[in-house]
Short mmCIF file of C-alpha atoms in Angstrom, two decimals:
data_model
loop_
_atom_site.label_atom_id
_atom_site.label_comp_id
_atom_site.label_asym_id
_atom_site.label_seq_id
_atom_site.Cartn_x
_atom_site.Cartn_y
_atom_site.Cartn_z
CA UNK A 1 -89.43 -79.94 -100.55
CA UNK A 2 -91.19 -76.59 -100.49
CA UNK A 3 -90.10 -73.73 -102.72
CA UNK A 4 -89.97 -70.34 -101.03
CA UNK A 5 -90.80 -67.43 -103.27
CA UNK A 6 -90.64 -64.01 -101.55
CA UNK A 7 -94.01 -62.35 -101.14
CA UNK A 8 -93.00 -59.32 -103.17
CA UNK A 9 -92.07 -61.60 -106.10
CA UNK A 10 -95.44 -63.36 -105.93
CA UNK A 11 -97.23 -60.01 -105.77
CA UNK A 12 -95.30 -58.51 -108.67
CA UNK A 13 -95.69 -61.62 -110.84
CA UNK A 14 -99.45 -61.73 -110.25
CA UNK A 15 -99.65 -58.04 -111.15
CA UNK A 16 -97.63 -58.71 -114.29
CA UNK A 17 -99.95 -61.62 -115.17
CA UNK A 18 -102.95 -59.33 -114.85
CA UNK A 19 -101.19 -56.70 -116.93
CA UNK A 20 -100.76 -59.38 -119.62
CA UNK A 21 -104.53 -60.07 -119.34
CA UNK A 22 -104.03 -63.55 -117.92
CA UNK A 23 -107.38 -63.39 -116.17
CA UNK A 24 -110.83 -64.94 -115.96
CA UNK A 25 -113.89 -62.79 -115.50
CA UNK A 26 -115.28 -63.45 -112.01
CA UNK A 27 -118.40 -61.28 -111.89
CA UNK A 28 -119.86 -58.43 -113.91
CA UNK A 29 -117.12 -56.06 -112.77
CA UNK A 30 -114.32 -58.20 -111.29
CA UNK A 31 -111.64 -60.59 -112.57
CA UNK A 32 -109.12 -63.01 -111.08
CA UNK A 33 -105.74 -64.06 -112.38
CA UNK A 34 -105.33 -67.40 -114.11
CA UNK A 35 -103.30 -69.96 -112.11
CA UNK A 36 -99.79 -70.42 -113.51
CA UNK A 37 -96.36 -71.86 -112.79
CA UNK A 38 -93.36 -69.69 -112.00
CA UNK A 39 -91.02 -71.72 -114.22
CA UNK A 40 -91.46 -73.55 -117.59
CA UNK A 41 -91.57 -77.24 -118.55
CA UNK A 42 -88.30 -78.66 -119.92
CA UNK A 43 -88.73 -80.40 -123.29
CA UNK A 44 -86.13 -81.85 -125.61
CA UNK A 45 -85.73 -79.60 -128.62
CA UNK A 46 -85.84 -82.61 -130.94
CA UNK A 47 -89.21 -83.67 -129.51
CA UNK A 48 -90.66 -80.17 -129.87
CA UNK A 49 -89.50 -80.01 -133.49
CA UNK A 50 -91.10 -83.41 -134.16
CA UNK A 51 -94.43 -82.25 -132.72
CA UNK A 52 -94.50 -78.96 -134.62
CA UNK A 53 -93.69 -80.71 -137.90
CA UNK A 54 -96.29 -83.43 -137.27
CA UNK A 55 -99.24 -81.46 -135.95
CA UNK A 56 -99.91 -79.72 -139.27
CA UNK A 57 -100.70 -83.13 -140.75
CA UNK A 58 -103.65 -83.45 -138.39
CA UNK A 59 -105.00 -80.14 -139.61
CA UNK A 60 -104.69 -81.40 -143.17
CA UNK A 61 -106.21 -84.77 -142.27
CA UNK A 62 -109.22 -83.47 -140.34
CA UNK A 63 -109.88 -80.87 -143.04
CA UNK A 64 -110.05 -83.68 -145.58
CA UNK A 65 -112.18 -85.91 -143.35
CA UNK A 66 -114.62 -83.08 -142.66
CA UNK A 67 -115.36 -82.73 -146.38
CA UNK A 68 -115.88 -86.48 -146.90
CA UNK A 69 -119.67 -86.74 -146.59
CA UNK A 70 -119.88 -90.55 -146.65
CA UNK A 71 -117.13 -91.04 -144.07
CA UNK A 72 -118.63 -88.53 -141.62
CA UNK A 73 -122.12 -89.96 -141.98
CA UNK A 74 -121.02 -93.58 -141.57
CA UNK A 75 -118.74 -92.73 -138.63
CA UNK A 76 -121.23 -90.66 -136.64
CA UNK A 77 -124.48 -92.56 -137.24
CA UNK A 78 -123.71 -95.24 -134.60
CA UNK A 79 -123.01 -92.52 -132.00
CA UNK A 80 -126.14 -90.59 -132.95
CA UNK A 81 -128.29 -93.59 -132.04
CA UNK A 82 -127.55 -93.14 -128.34
CA UNK A 83 -126.16 -89.60 -127.94
CA UNK A 84 -128.87 -86.92 -128.41
CA UNK A 85 -126.37 -84.13 -129.00
CA UNK A 86 -124.56 -86.01 -131.74
CA UNK A 87 -127.91 -86.95 -133.26
CA UNK A 88 -128.66 -83.21 -133.43
CA UNK A 89 -125.22 -82.48 -134.91
CA UNK A 90 -125.71 -85.15 -137.55
CA UNK A 91 -129.12 -83.71 -138.44
CA UNK A 92 -127.52 -80.27 -138.77
CA UNK A 93 -124.77 -81.78 -140.93
CA UNK A 94 -127.26 -83.48 -143.27
CA UNK A 95 -129.31 -80.27 -143.54
CA UNK A 96 -126.22 -78.29 -144.59
CA UNK A 97 -125.06 -80.98 -147.04
CA UNK A 98 -128.44 -81.99 -148.46
CA UNK A 99 -128.21 -83.20 -152.10
CA UNK A 100 -130.09 -80.15 -153.36
CA UNK A 101 -128.10 -77.68 -151.23
CA UNK A 102 -125.14 -75.67 -152.49
CA UNK A 103 -122.42 -75.57 -149.81
CA UNK A 104 -121.42 -71.92 -149.73
CA UNK A 105 -119.34 -71.57 -146.56
CA UNK A 106 -115.55 -71.64 -146.56
CA UNK A 107 -114.18 -74.16 -144.02
CA UNK A 108 -111.57 -72.55 -141.75
CA UNK A 109 -110.13 -75.08 -139.31
CA UNK A 110 -108.55 -73.69 -136.15
CA UNK A 111 -107.50 -76.90 -134.42
CA UNK A 112 -105.81 -77.62 -131.11
CA UNK A 113 -104.29 -81.08 -130.84
CA UNK A 114 -103.44 -82.10 -127.27
CA UNK A 115 -100.50 -84.38 -126.44
CA UNK A 116 -98.91 -86.01 -123.42
CA UNK A 117 -95.39 -87.43 -123.41
CA UNK A 118 -95.80 -91.02 -122.19
CA UNK A 119 -92.83 -92.59 -120.38
CA UNK A 120 -92.91 -95.67 -122.63
CA UNK A 121 -94.45 -94.62 -125.95
CA UNK A 122 -93.33 -91.00 -126.15
CA UNK A 123 -95.71 -88.20 -127.20
CA UNK A 124 -99.24 -89.42 -127.85
CA UNK A 125 -102.44 -87.63 -128.80
CA UNK A 126 -105.05 -87.15 -126.09
CA UNK A 127 -107.73 -85.46 -128.17
CA UNK A 128 -108.55 -83.00 -130.92
CA UNK A 129 -110.28 -79.71 -130.22
CA UNK A 130 -111.97 -78.65 -133.44
CA UNK A 131 -114.55 -76.27 -131.98
CA UNK A 132 -113.88 -73.58 -129.38
CA UNK A 133 -110.17 -74.35 -129.77
CA UNK A 134 -109.14 -71.56 -127.44
CA UNK A 135 -106.44 -70.37 -125.04
CA UNK A 136 -103.75 -69.99 -127.68
CA UNK A 137 -103.39 -66.32 -126.67
CA UNK A 138 -103.00 -67.38 -123.03
CA UNK A 139 -100.27 -69.81 -124.12
CA UNK A 140 -98.31 -66.93 -125.64
CA UNK A 141 -98.89 -64.66 -122.66
CA UNK A 142 -97.63 -67.24 -120.15
CA UNK A 143 -94.52 -67.64 -122.29
CA UNK A 144 -94.03 -63.87 -122.03
CA UNK A 145 -94.70 -63.99 -118.28
CA UNK A 146 -91.98 -66.61 -117.82
CA UNK A 147 -89.59 -64.45 -119.84
CA UNK A 148 -90.37 -61.61 -117.41
CA UNK A 149 -89.69 -63.90 -114.43
CA UNK A 150 -86.38 -65.02 -115.95
CA UNK A 151 -85.19 -61.43 -116.47
CA UNK A 152 -86.53 -60.00 -113.24
CA UNK A 153 -85.78 -62.63 -110.58
CA UNK A 154 -82.67 -64.52 -111.68
CA UNK A 155 -81.10 -63.69 -108.30
CA UNK A 156 -83.34 -66.36 -106.74
CA UNK A 157 -81.73 -69.81 -106.84
CA UNK A 158 -84.92 -71.71 -107.77
CA UNK A 159 -85.63 -69.29 -110.63
CA UNK A 160 -82.06 -69.17 -111.93
CA UNK A 161 -81.69 -72.96 -111.89
CA UNK A 162 -84.96 -73.50 -113.77
CA UNK A 163 -83.83 -71.29 -116.65
CA UNK A 164 -80.11 -72.08 -116.70
CA UNK A 165 -80.15 -75.27 -118.83
CA UNK A 166 -82.31 -74.23 -121.77
CA UNK A 167 -83.99 -71.56 -123.85
CA UNK A 168 -87.62 -70.52 -123.71
CA UNK A 169 -89.44 -71.72 -126.82
CA UNK A 170 -90.98 -68.86 -128.74
CA UNK A 171 -94.76 -68.83 -128.89
CA UNK A 172 -96.46 -66.47 -131.36
CA UNK A 173 -99.94 -67.96 -131.17
CA UNK A 174 -101.75 -64.60 -131.15
CA UNK A 175 -100.05 -63.24 -134.26
CA UNK A 176 -100.12 -66.55 -136.17
CA UNK A 177 -103.80 -67.27 -135.53
CA UNK A 178 -104.80 -63.67 -136.21
CA UNK A 179 -102.74 -63.57 -139.42
CA UNK A 180 -104.51 -66.62 -140.83
CA UNK A 181 -107.94 -65.32 -139.87
CA UNK A 182 -107.14 -61.84 -141.20
CA UNK A 183 -105.99 -63.23 -144.53
CA UNK A 184 -109.25 -65.12 -145.03
CA UNK A 185 -111.37 -62.19 -143.82
CA UNK A 186 -109.71 -59.71 -146.18
CA UNK A 187 -110.00 -62.09 -149.14
CA UNK A 188 -113.70 -62.76 -148.60
CA UNK A 189 -114.35 -59.07 -148.11
CA UNK A 190 -112.52 -58.29 -151.37
CA UNK A 191 -114.49 -60.97 -153.22
CA UNK A 192 -117.74 -59.36 -152.08
CA UNK A 193 -116.86 -56.27 -154.10
CA UNK A 194 -117.82 -54.03 -151.20
CA UNK A 195 -115.76 -51.09 -150.02
CA UNK A 196 -115.66 -51.83 -146.30
CA UNK A 197 -113.64 -53.25 -143.43
CA UNK A 198 -113.73 -57.07 -143.11
CA UNK A 199 -115.75 -58.34 -140.13
CA UNK A 200 -114.95 -61.18 -137.71
CA UNK A 201 -117.78 -62.55 -135.53
CA UNK A 202 -117.06 -64.53 -132.34
CA UNK A 203 -119.99 -66.66 -131.17
CA UNK A 204 -119.77 -66.67 -127.38
CA UNK A 205 -121.48 -68.32 -124.44
CA UNK A 206 -123.88 -66.56 -122.09
CA UNK A 207 -122.01 -65.11 -119.09
CA UNK A 208 -118.66 -65.98 -120.68
CA UNK A 209 -115.78 -65.87 -118.15
CA UNK A 210 -112.90 -66.60 -120.54
CA UNK A 211 -113.21 -63.23 -122.25
CA UNK A 212 -109.60 -62.08 -121.91
CA UNK A 213 -108.18 -64.91 -124.00
CA UNK A 214 -110.72 -64.00 -126.68
CA UNK A 215 -110.02 -60.27 -126.41
CA UNK A 216 -106.29 -60.84 -126.97
CA UNK A 217 -107.03 -62.46 -130.34
CA UNK A 218 -109.62 -59.84 -131.25
CA UNK A 219 -107.24 -56.98 -130.36
CA UNK A 220 -104.63 -58.39 -132.75
CA UNK A 221 -107.24 -58.73 -135.47
CA UNK A 222 -108.24 -55.10 -135.07
CA UNK A 223 -104.58 -54.12 -135.43
CA UNK A 224 -104.65 -56.04 -138.71
CA UNK A 225 -107.61 -54.04 -140.00
CA UNK A 226 -110.43 -56.45 -139.12
CA UNK A 227 -113.56 -55.31 -137.27
CA UNK A 228 -114.56 -57.67 -134.44
CA UNK A 229 -118.01 -58.28 -132.97
CA UNK A 230 -119.30 -60.71 -130.33
CA UNK A 231 -122.75 -62.31 -130.08
CA UNK A 232 -124.40 -65.25 -128.34
CA UNK A 233 -126.48 -67.78 -130.27
CA UNK A 234 -129.63 -66.26 -128.77
CA UNK A 235 -128.68 -62.81 -130.00
CA UNK A 236 -127.83 -64.11 -133.46
CA UNK A 237 -131.21 -65.82 -133.72
CA UNK A 238 -132.87 -62.40 -134.00
CA UNK A 239 -130.11 -60.52 -135.82
CA UNK A 240 -128.99 -62.62 -138.81
CA UNK A 241 -130.37 -62.39 -142.34
CA UNK A 242 -129.33 -63.08 -145.92
CA UNK A 243 -127.68 -60.19 -147.74
CA UNK A 244 -126.80 -59.69 -151.38
CA UNK A 245 -125.15 -62.64 -153.17
CA UNK A 246 -125.88 -64.96 -150.20
CA UNK A 247 -123.69 -62.96 -147.82
CA UNK A 248 -124.33 -63.36 -144.08
CA UNK A 249 -125.77 -60.10 -142.76
CA UNK A 250 -125.72 -59.09 -139.08
CA UNK A 251 -128.17 -56.43 -137.95
CA UNK A 252 -126.44 -53.13 -137.19
CA UNK A 253 -123.09 -54.37 -138.54
CA UNK A 254 -123.47 -55.47 -142.15
CA UNK A 255 -121.92 -58.44 -143.92
CA UNK A 256 -119.82 -60.93 -141.92
CA UNK A 257 -116.67 -62.50 -143.40
CA UNK A 258 -115.52 -64.95 -140.69
CA UNK A 259 -117.48 -66.70 -137.93
CA UNK A 260 -115.50 -68.24 -135.06
CA UNK A 261 -117.43 -70.53 -132.69
CA UNK A 262 -116.26 -70.32 -129.09
CA UNK A 263 -119.63 -71.83 -128.17
CA UNK A 264 -121.68 -74.66 -129.61
CA UNK A 265 -119.79 -77.72 -128.36
CA UNK A 266 -122.44 -78.66 -125.77
CA UNK A 267 -126.23 -78.77 -125.61
CA UNK A 268 -126.50 -75.96 -123.06
CA UNK A 269 -125.08 -73.47 -125.59
CA UNK A 270 -128.24 -73.89 -127.70
CA UNK A 271 -130.85 -73.59 -124.94
CA UNK A 272 -133.28 -70.66 -125.26
CA UNK A 273 -136.05 -70.77 -122.66
CA UNK A 274 -137.93 -67.82 -124.17
CA UNK A 275 -138.44 -69.39 -127.61
CA UNK A 276 -141.42 -71.54 -128.54
CA UNK A 277 -139.86 -74.73 -129.89
CA UNK A 278 -141.10 -78.22 -130.70
CA UNK A 279 -137.87 -79.64 -129.30
CA UNK A 280 -135.16 -78.22 -127.04
CA UNK A 281 -132.40 -76.26 -128.79
CA UNK A 282 -134.10 -76.48 -132.19
CA UNK A 283 -134.09 -72.72 -132.92
CA UNK A 284 -130.48 -71.98 -132.00
CA UNK A 285 -129.21 -75.08 -133.79
CA UNK A 286 -131.00 -73.79 -136.89
CA UNK A 287 -129.09 -70.54 -136.39
CA UNK A 288 -125.81 -72.44 -136.71
CA UNK A 289 -127.09 -74.16 -139.86
CA UNK A 290 -128.25 -70.81 -141.25
CA UNK A 291 -124.73 -69.40 -140.88
CA UNK A 292 -123.21 -72.22 -142.93
CA UNK A 293 -125.65 -71.64 -145.78
CA UNK A 294 -123.93 -68.36 -146.65
CA UNK A 295 -120.72 -67.12 -148.24
CA UNK A 296 -118.74 -66.83 -145.03
CA UNK A 297 -115.66 -68.54 -143.55
CA UNK A 298 -116.59 -70.73 -140.57
CA UNK A 299 -114.51 -72.24 -137.77
CA UNK A 300 -115.64 -74.76 -136.83
CA UNK A 301 -118.09 -76.03 -139.40
CA UNK A 302 -120.43 -78.76 -138.18
CA UNK A 303 -118.46 -81.22 -140.30
CA UNK A 304 -115.18 -80.11 -138.65
CA UNK A 305 -116.84 -80.46 -135.25
CA UNK A 306 -117.73 -84.07 -136.07
CA UNK A 307 -114.35 -84.82 -137.69
CA UNK A 308 -112.58 -83.84 -134.46
CA UNK A 309 -114.76 -86.09 -132.29
CA UNK A 310 -113.52 -88.93 -130.09
CA UNK A 311 -115.39 -91.31 -132.39
CA UNK A 312 -113.36 -90.30 -135.43
CA UNK A 313 -110.17 -90.24 -133.37
CA UNK A 314 -110.82 -93.84 -132.37
CA UNK A 315 -111.41 -94.86 -135.99
CA UNK A 316 -108.16 -93.18 -137.05
CA UNK A 317 -106.15 -95.23 -134.57
CA UNK A 318 -107.33 -98.36 -136.36
CA UNK A 319 -106.27 -97.18 -139.82
CA UNK A 320 -103.08 -97.97 -141.67
CA UNK A 321 -101.19 -96.03 -144.33
CA UNK A 322 -103.33 -97.36 -147.19
CA UNK A 323 -106.57 -96.29 -145.49
CA UNK A 324 -105.22 -92.83 -144.66
CA UNK A 325 -104.38 -92.34 -148.35
CA UNK A 326 -108.12 -91.74 -148.83
CA UNK A 327 -107.56 -88.38 -147.13
CA UNK A 328 -104.67 -87.24 -149.36
CA UNK A 329 -101.86 -88.31 -147.03
CA UNK A 330 -98.68 -89.73 -148.53
CA UNK A 331 -97.14 -92.90 -147.02
CA UNK A 332 -94.45 -90.75 -145.36
CA UNK A 333 -97.04 -88.38 -143.89
CA UNK A 334 -99.15 -91.26 -142.62
CA UNK A 335 -96.16 -92.87 -140.94
CA UNK A 336 -95.24 -89.62 -139.22
CA UNK A 337 -98.81 -89.04 -138.12
CA UNK A 338 -99.28 -92.57 -136.78
CA UNK A 339 -96.11 -92.22 -134.68
CA UNK A 340 -98.07 -90.09 -132.17
CA UNK A 341 -101.40 -91.94 -132.30
CA UNK A 342 -101.92 -94.25 -129.34
CA UNK A 343 -104.22 -97.25 -129.04
CA UNK A 344 -107.97 -96.77 -128.85
CA UNK A 345 -110.69 -99.36 -129.15
CA UNK A 346 -114.46 -99.26 -129.39
CA UNK A 347 -116.58 -100.30 -126.47
CA UNK A 348 -118.14 -103.67 -127.29
CA UNK A 349 -118.64 -107.03 -125.60
CA UNK A 350 -114.99 -107.96 -126.05
CA UNK A 351 -113.64 -104.75 -124.52
CA UNK A 352 -116.08 -105.05 -121.63
CA UNK A 353 -114.64 -108.51 -120.94
CA UNK A 354 -111.09 -107.12 -121.08
CA UNK A 355 -111.94 -104.53 -118.44
CA UNK A 356 -113.69 -107.14 -116.32
CA UNK A 357 -110.51 -109.23 -116.34
CA UNK A 358 -108.69 -106.52 -114.39
CA UNK A 359 -107.18 -104.19 -116.99
CA UNK A 360 -108.74 -100.97 -115.68
CA UNK A 361 -105.40 -99.25 -115.01
CA UNK A 362 -104.40 -99.57 -118.68
CA UNK A 363 -107.38 -97.67 -120.03
CA UNK A 364 -109.35 -94.44 -119.87
CA UNK A 365 -113.06 -94.55 -120.73
CA UNK A 366 -114.22 -91.49 -122.71
CA UNK A 367 -117.55 -90.30 -123.98
CA UNK A 368 -117.98 -87.77 -126.80
CA UNK A 369 -118.08 -84.68 -124.56
CA UNK A 370 -115.74 -81.72 -125.03
CA UNK A 371 -113.65 -80.25 -122.22
CA UNK A 372 -113.02 -81.69 -118.74
CA UNK A 373 -115.15 -84.15 -116.80
CA UNK A 374 -115.72 -86.67 -119.59
CA UNK A 375 -113.13 -89.32 -118.65
CA UNK A 376 -113.40 -92.26 -116.27
CA UNK A 377 -110.47 -94.08 -114.68
CA UNK A 378 -109.79 -97.23 -112.65
CA UNK A 379 -112.76 -98.86 -110.95
CA UNK A 380 -115.14 -96.23 -112.31
CA UNK A 381 -114.67 -97.72 -115.79
CA UNK A 382 -116.06 -101.13 -114.89
CA UNK A 383 -118.94 -99.58 -112.96
CA UNK A 384 -119.91 -97.43 -115.94
CA UNK A 385 -119.63 -100.25 -118.46
CA UNK A 386 -122.05 -102.31 -116.39
CA UNK A 387 -124.58 -99.46 -116.65
CA UNK A 388 -124.36 -99.20 -120.44
CA UNK A 389 -126.62 -101.03 -122.84
CA UNK A 390 -125.24 -102.34 -126.13
CA UNK A 391 -126.93 -99.40 -127.88
CA UNK A 392 -124.87 -97.02 -125.73
CA UNK A 393 -121.50 -98.60 -126.57
CA UNK A 394 -120.79 -96.60 -129.73
CA UNK A 395 -120.92 -93.28 -127.83
CA UNK A 396 -117.94 -94.38 -125.72
CA UNK A 397 -114.35 -95.38 -126.44
CA UNK A 398 -111.45 -96.86 -124.52
CA UNK A 399 -108.11 -95.12 -124.86
CA UNK A 400 -104.80 -96.46 -123.63
CA UNK A 401 -103.95 -94.54 -120.48
CA UNK A 402 -100.86 -92.34 -120.66
CA UNK A 403 -98.34 -92.11 -117.83
CA UNK A 404 -96.13 -89.09 -118.49
CA UNK A 405 -92.95 -88.60 -116.55
CA UNK A 406 -93.27 -85.90 -113.89
CA UNK A 407 -90.86 -82.97 -113.71
CA UNK A 408 -87.61 -83.73 -111.94
CA UNK A 409 -88.00 -80.92 -109.39
CA UNK A 410 -90.91 -79.45 -107.41
CA UNK A 411 -92.69 -76.57 -109.12
CA UNK A 412 -93.90 -73.29 -107.64
CA UNK A 413 -97.44 -72.50 -108.79
CA UNK A 414 -99.39 -69.31 -108.18
CA UNK A 415 -103.11 -69.62 -107.42
CA UNK A 416 -105.33 -66.86 -106.04
CA UNK A 417 -102.27 -64.76 -105.29
CA UNK A 418 -100.60 -67.48 -103.20
CA UNK A 419 -97.55 -69.66 -103.91
CA UNK A 420 -98.19 -73.41 -103.72
CA UNK A 421 -95.43 -75.99 -104.24
CA UNK A 422 -96.37 -79.04 -106.32
CA UNK A 423 -93.83 -81.87 -105.83
CA UNK A 424 -94.74 -83.97 -108.90
CA UNK A 425 -96.07 -82.08 -111.91
CA UNK A 426 -97.05 -83.44 -115.33
CA UNK A 427 -97.98 -81.46 -118.42
CA UNK A 428 -100.25 -81.54 -121.46
CA UNK A 429 -99.15 -79.73 -124.61
CA UNK A 430 -101.73 -78.33 -127.02
CA UNK A 431 -100.50 -77.50 -130.53
CA UNK A 432 -102.49 -75.04 -132.65
CA UNK A 433 -102.85 -75.26 -136.41
CA UNK A 434 -104.85 -73.18 -138.88
CA UNK A 435 -105.98 -74.37 -142.32
CA UNK A 436 -108.41 -73.19 -144.99
CA UNK A 437 -109.82 -76.01 -147.13
CA UNK A 438 -106.89 -78.14 -145.97
CA UNK A 439 -104.25 -75.61 -146.98
CA UNK A 440 -102.01 -74.23 -144.19
CA UNK A 441 -102.35 -70.57 -143.29
CA UNK A 442 -99.04 -70.31 -141.42
CA UNK A 443 -95.51 -70.79 -142.67
CA UNK A 444 -94.74 -73.92 -140.63
CA UNK A 445 -97.22 -76.27 -142.37
CA UNK A 446 -100.11 -74.73 -140.43
CA UNK A 447 -98.51 -74.78 -136.96
CA UNK A 448 -99.48 -71.59 -135.12
CA UNK A 449 -98.38 -71.86 -131.47
CA UNK A 450 -98.77 -73.88 -128.30
CA UNK A 451 -100.58 -74.07 -124.95
CA UNK A 452 -99.23 -75.91 -121.91
CA UNK A 453 -101.38 -76.93 -118.96
CA UNK A 454 -99.76 -78.65 -115.99
CA UNK A 455 -101.25 -80.46 -113.01
CA UNK A 456 -100.22 -82.64 -110.05
CA UNK A 457 -99.39 -86.16 -111.21
CA UNK A 458 -102.16 -87.65 -109.05
CA UNK A 459 -104.88 -85.37 -110.47
CA UNK A 460 -107.17 -87.12 -112.94
CA UNK A 461 -108.57 -83.89 -114.38
CA UNK A 462 -106.35 -80.92 -115.22
CA UNK A 463 -108.66 -78.13 -116.31
CA UNK A 464 -107.47 -74.61 -115.59
CA UNK A 465 -111.05 -73.52 -114.87
CA UNK A 466 -111.42 -76.28 -112.27
CA UNK A 467 -108.37 -75.07 -110.39
CA UNK A 468 -106.45 -78.35 -110.65
CA UNK A 469 -104.53 -77.29 -113.76
CA UNK A 470 -102.27 -74.28 -114.22
CA UNK A 471 -100.92 -72.53 -117.30
CA UNK A 472 -97.31 -73.20 -118.23
CA UNK A 473 -94.78 -72.75 -121.04
CA UNK A 474 -91.85 -74.67 -122.57
CA UNK A 475 -88.09 -74.41 -122.31
CA UNK A 476 -85.94 -76.35 -124.79
CA UNK A 477 -83.12 -78.57 -123.60
CA UNK A 478 -80.64 -80.34 -125.89
#
């Protein structure tokens, strides 16, 4: 069944989306709107409440893990043997936490935990995003866009019916994330004894296209009295120095209070072809280490980056309540946390035999990469496992495949200014939390907002950048 949305409604909604800054940069002087749905995802209010009350525990847990030197080292060393990027991250980690080094940075964990609601097991974690945990502002703006659609076009049957059985779930991701960052920035600025405005630095990628999501957060920070600046790793390499009392000093700006990495989760972010280096990426990786050796709040620290890895996620799925107590979780907290942790297993000879016996549809094979394009399904799993040597195994993990229930009705999506009906749509919910040294910086145990990305049920990848996924929001049903 195809949904017919009048052309003027599509046009006006796209214009509203662009007004809300729901856009990607397309070239130096053009932008395109982000793909989105016209109507939100129904979710049981009880389930949403459970997720928001649980997700803060992951912020607390990963904050604790990231400061446990022995656990991080023992967990990541096997991966570092076969994954060059994780070997570099581990070297950076050991440089920062060398026995003779004083750890000066303040860990600020902005975490996005992604879930899918499996038909059998209920909501289960897909992955943690501990570095470049973005698109929270877009999550809020799509919520506001859907509120506009509800008010403006309720005369259309498909729109009215989609909103008639529930209430849009409030999403204040921009304010909540900015409030936590602002609090830390003002406190560090005050501690410096300087009479100045606190400064927030976003580390960005070259030719960044997701600038509008970042600008939304930065605009809110400026309203809260925080100065914002943006630099690439290459620019920082020439512009950073040590100021008074081990403060991080940026040329032309002064002392920095908070550094937020929206880059650094992949090798290409550290490449500098114009620098004379003994090994690729050496100089810009040293820039990241240099930042952490100063009195500045950092999100994500290298240790947080490693704590949020697939490797650590896999190890957590194999822990019980007694083992989680090591990270300051009570038995009740551990039980609640484990209720949304699905099965994962390491890749070894036994798991290879399991896959060879015909269990490919039960599993997803993942490497340690961030973002889309790092998962293998079905027959591709067996083919990949046959290519791996035993030394490669630790860089991969098998995760039980989730089969979420698709929405009951077809969904109208808007892509490139055109309405496309998707008959069977499934969704992924990202929950944001913000913690400083494990302590929540928002009133709801660290929970700060949500992001929903939806895709056709037969699509294996659902990235919004790739065009297969679209932005969405939530409507509560009882």
